[in-house]
Amino acid sequence: GAVVSQHPSWVICKSGTSVKIECRSLDFQATTMFWYRQFPKQSLMLMATSNEGSKATYEQGVEKDKFLINHASLTLSTLTVTSAHPEDSSFYICSARVGSGGKNSPLHFGNGTRLTVT
Amino acid sequence: GNSVTQMEGPVTLSEEAFLTINCTYTATGYPSLFWYVQYPGEGLQLLLKATKADDKGSNKGFEATYRKETTSFHLEKGSVQVSDSAVYFCALSGREAAGNKLTFGGGTRVLVKP
């Protein structure tokens, strides 16, 4: 159980276009989902916390107008990279907690989306 | 704030060798501690966890003990296999009021050679 599905697994887009990444919790409901960004050979950087039915909470330094997050249901959160530029090329990973989401509950991660902007 | 420090890699080992990856943390209160593993091109998978002092998490031959006195959560495996080649992340989850965000260490790449 506790499967998080992320789609697409990879995408190549042209500079200036927008790309949408979907994150679904397949067998559980997730009030909160997290979006991370990972640069090559580096750790994960939390970008934002996605809250169902309300606005996302962005980490310091992350542009909310560039990385649009929509958490429309308890099983789906989307991240849209708007007007993508080559520096946005990265590995984006979503995650969610099962149940009440307390600190003892581990995060379950999607398999990530590799975005390449040409 | 919370932070996690783990040994830098890459760590290169021969099959059946003993693996240790050091992890220390700084946090207020009583965090929960986790080890995640990332195989090439994939997302992260939970490897093991410990939620209170002296707890030992274990899975797939890996073990880690929550040491509050040394603020450590070192990962060990007695005999590694080629399939253990991956990047390992130590992480902590802090106070409920902080939104239970996970703080990750920098990751340690492990390469096991046959």
Tab-separated table of C-alpha atoms in Angstrom, chain B:
chain	number	residue	atom	x	y	z
B	1	GLY	CA	16.575	24.977	12.970
B	2	ASN	CA	16.761	21.314	12.174
B	3	SER	CA	19.671	19.918	10.222
B	4	VAL	CA	21.075	16.573	9.183
B	5	THR	CA	24.711	15.860	8.385
B	6	GLN	CA	25.825	12.648	6.758
B	7	MET	CA	29.126	11.458	5.452
B	8	GLU	CA	29.992	12.430	1.940
B	9	GLY	CA	30.413	9.803	-0.697
B	10	PRO	CA	30.942	8.121	-2.847
B	11	VAL	CA	31.554	5.041	-0.796
B	12	THR	CA	32.932	2.187	-2.863
B	13	LEU	CA	32.842	-1.319	-1.450
B	14	SER	CA	33.297	-4.877	-2.552
B	15	GLU	CA	30.422	-7.325	-2.304
B	16	GLU	CA	29.974	-8.817	1.185
B	17	ALA	CA	31.835	-5.927	2.816
B	18	PHE	CA	30.502	-4.106	5.896
B	19	LEU	CA	28.827	-0.769	5.277
B	20	THR	CA	28.480	2.147	7.677
B	21	ILE	CA	27.070	5.532	6.757
B	22	ASN	CA	27.316	8.098	9.517
B	23	CYS	CA	24.444	10.479	10.213
B	24	THR	CA	24.155	13.103	12.913
B	25	TYR	CA	21.383	15.580	13.476
B	26	THR	CA	20.451	18.811	15.191
B	27	ALA	CA	16.860	19.301	16.257
B	28	THR	CA	14.711	20.666	19.009
B	29	GLY	CA	12.530	18.273	20.905
B	30	TYR	CA	12.243	14.663	19.895
B	31	PRO	CA	12.367	14.158	16.143
B	32	SER	CA	11.633	10.983	14.265
B	33	LEU	CA	14.529	9.687	12.183
B	34	PHE	CA	14.484	7.978	8.801
B	35	TRP	CA	16.752	6.468	6.200
B	36	TYR	CA	15.617	6.647	2.594
B	37	VAL	CA	17.225	4.982	-0.429
B	38	GLN	CA	17.185	6.243	-3.998
B	39	TYR	CA	17.998	3.898	-6.849
B	40	PRO	CA	19.155	5.396	-10.162
B	41	GLY	CA	16.423	7.348	-11.930
B	42	GLU	CA	13.851	6.705	-9.252
B	43	GLY	CA	12.228	8.494	-6.354
B	44	LEU	CA	13.002	7.792	-2.727
B	45	GLN	CA	11.925	4.720	-0.836
B	46	LEU	CA	11.714	4.427	2.910
B	47	LEU	CA	14.363	2.032	4.150
B	48	LEU	CA	13.803	2.192	7.894
B	49	LYS	CA	12.790	4.524	10.686
B	50	ALA	CA	12.996	5.085	14.442
B	51	THR	CA	10.688	7.302	16.403
B	52	LYS	CA	12.250	7.507	19.857
B	53	ALA	CA	15.572	7.199	21.623
B	54	ASP	CA	17.188	3.747	21.606
B	55	ASP	CA	14.773	2.474	18.962
B	56	LYS	CA	16.407	0.346	16.292
B	57	GLY	CA	15.032	0.441	12.786
B	58	SER	CA	15.807	-2.473	10.494
B	59	ASN	CA	14.949	-3.608	6.990
B	60	LYS	CA	16.603	-5.669	4.230
B	61	GLY	CA	19.632	-6.321	6.434
B	62	PHE	CA	20.125	-2.631	7.190
B	63	GLU	CA	19.990	-1.332	10.762
B	64	ALA	CA	20.161	2.051	12.474
B	65	THR	CA	19.799	2.936	16.154
B	66	TYR	CA	18.415	6.263	17.399
B	67	ARG	CA	21.127	7.577	19.738
B	68	LYS	CA	19.923	10.668	21.510
B	69	GLU	CA	23.074	11.086	23.588
B	70	THR	CA	25.204	11.387	20.462
B	71	THR	CA	22.400	12.741	18.221
B	72	SER	CA	23.214	10.062	15.678
B	73	PHE	CA	21.432	7.556	13.484
B	74	HIS	CA	24.188	5.664	11.670
B	75	LEU	CA	23.181	3.158	9.001
B	76	GLU	CA	24.871	-0.254	8.926
B	77	LYS	CA	24.737	-3.421	6.891
B	78	GLY	CA	26.874	-6.429	7.586
B	79	SER	CA	27.251	-7.780	4.048
B	80	VAL	CA	26.388	-5.607	1.067
B	81	GLN	CA	25.318	-6.751	-2.372
B	82	VAL	CA	25.686	-5.144	-5.770
B	83	SER	CA	21.966	-4.393	-5.641
B	84	ASP	CA	22.582	-2.118	-2.638
B	85	SER	CA	24.269	0.397	-4.917
B	86	ALA	CA	22.206	3.554	-4.498
B	87	VAL	CA	22.114	6.931	-2.792
B	88	TYR	CA	21.140	6.859	0.874
B	89	PHE	CA	19.537	9.820	2.630
B	90	CYS	CA	19.232	10.349	6.351
B	91	ALA	CA	16.269	12.507	7.358
B	92	LEU	CA	14.409	13.780	10.368
B	93	SER	CA	10.862	14.889	10.956
B	94	GLY	CA	10.479	17.511	13.587
B	95	ARG	CA	7.836	19.232	15.618
B	96	GLU	CA	4.187	18.933	14.677
B	97	ALA	CA	3.912	22.713	14.673
B	98	ALA	CA	6.549	22.898	11.982
B	99	GLY	CA	4.324	20.979	9.616
B	100	ASN	CA	6.208	17.726	10.076
B	101	LYS	CA	8.529	18.662	7.244
B	102	LEU	CA	11.314	16.275	6.461
B	103	THR	CA	14.843	17.628	6.619
B	104	PHE	CA	17.297	15.629	4.529
B	105	GLY	CA	21.002	15.123	4.755
B	106	GLY	CA	23.082	15.583	1.624
B	107	GLY	CA	22.924	11.939	0.604
B	108	THR	CA	25.675	9.341	0.385
B	109	ARG	CA	26.265	7.484	-2.849
B	110	VAL	CA	27.225	3.849	-2.337
B	111	LEU	CA	28.738	1.735	-5.085
B	112	VAL	CA	29.140	-1.978	-4.492
B	113	LYS	CA	31.430	-3.803	-6.892
B	114	PRO	CA	31.192	-7.527	-7.580
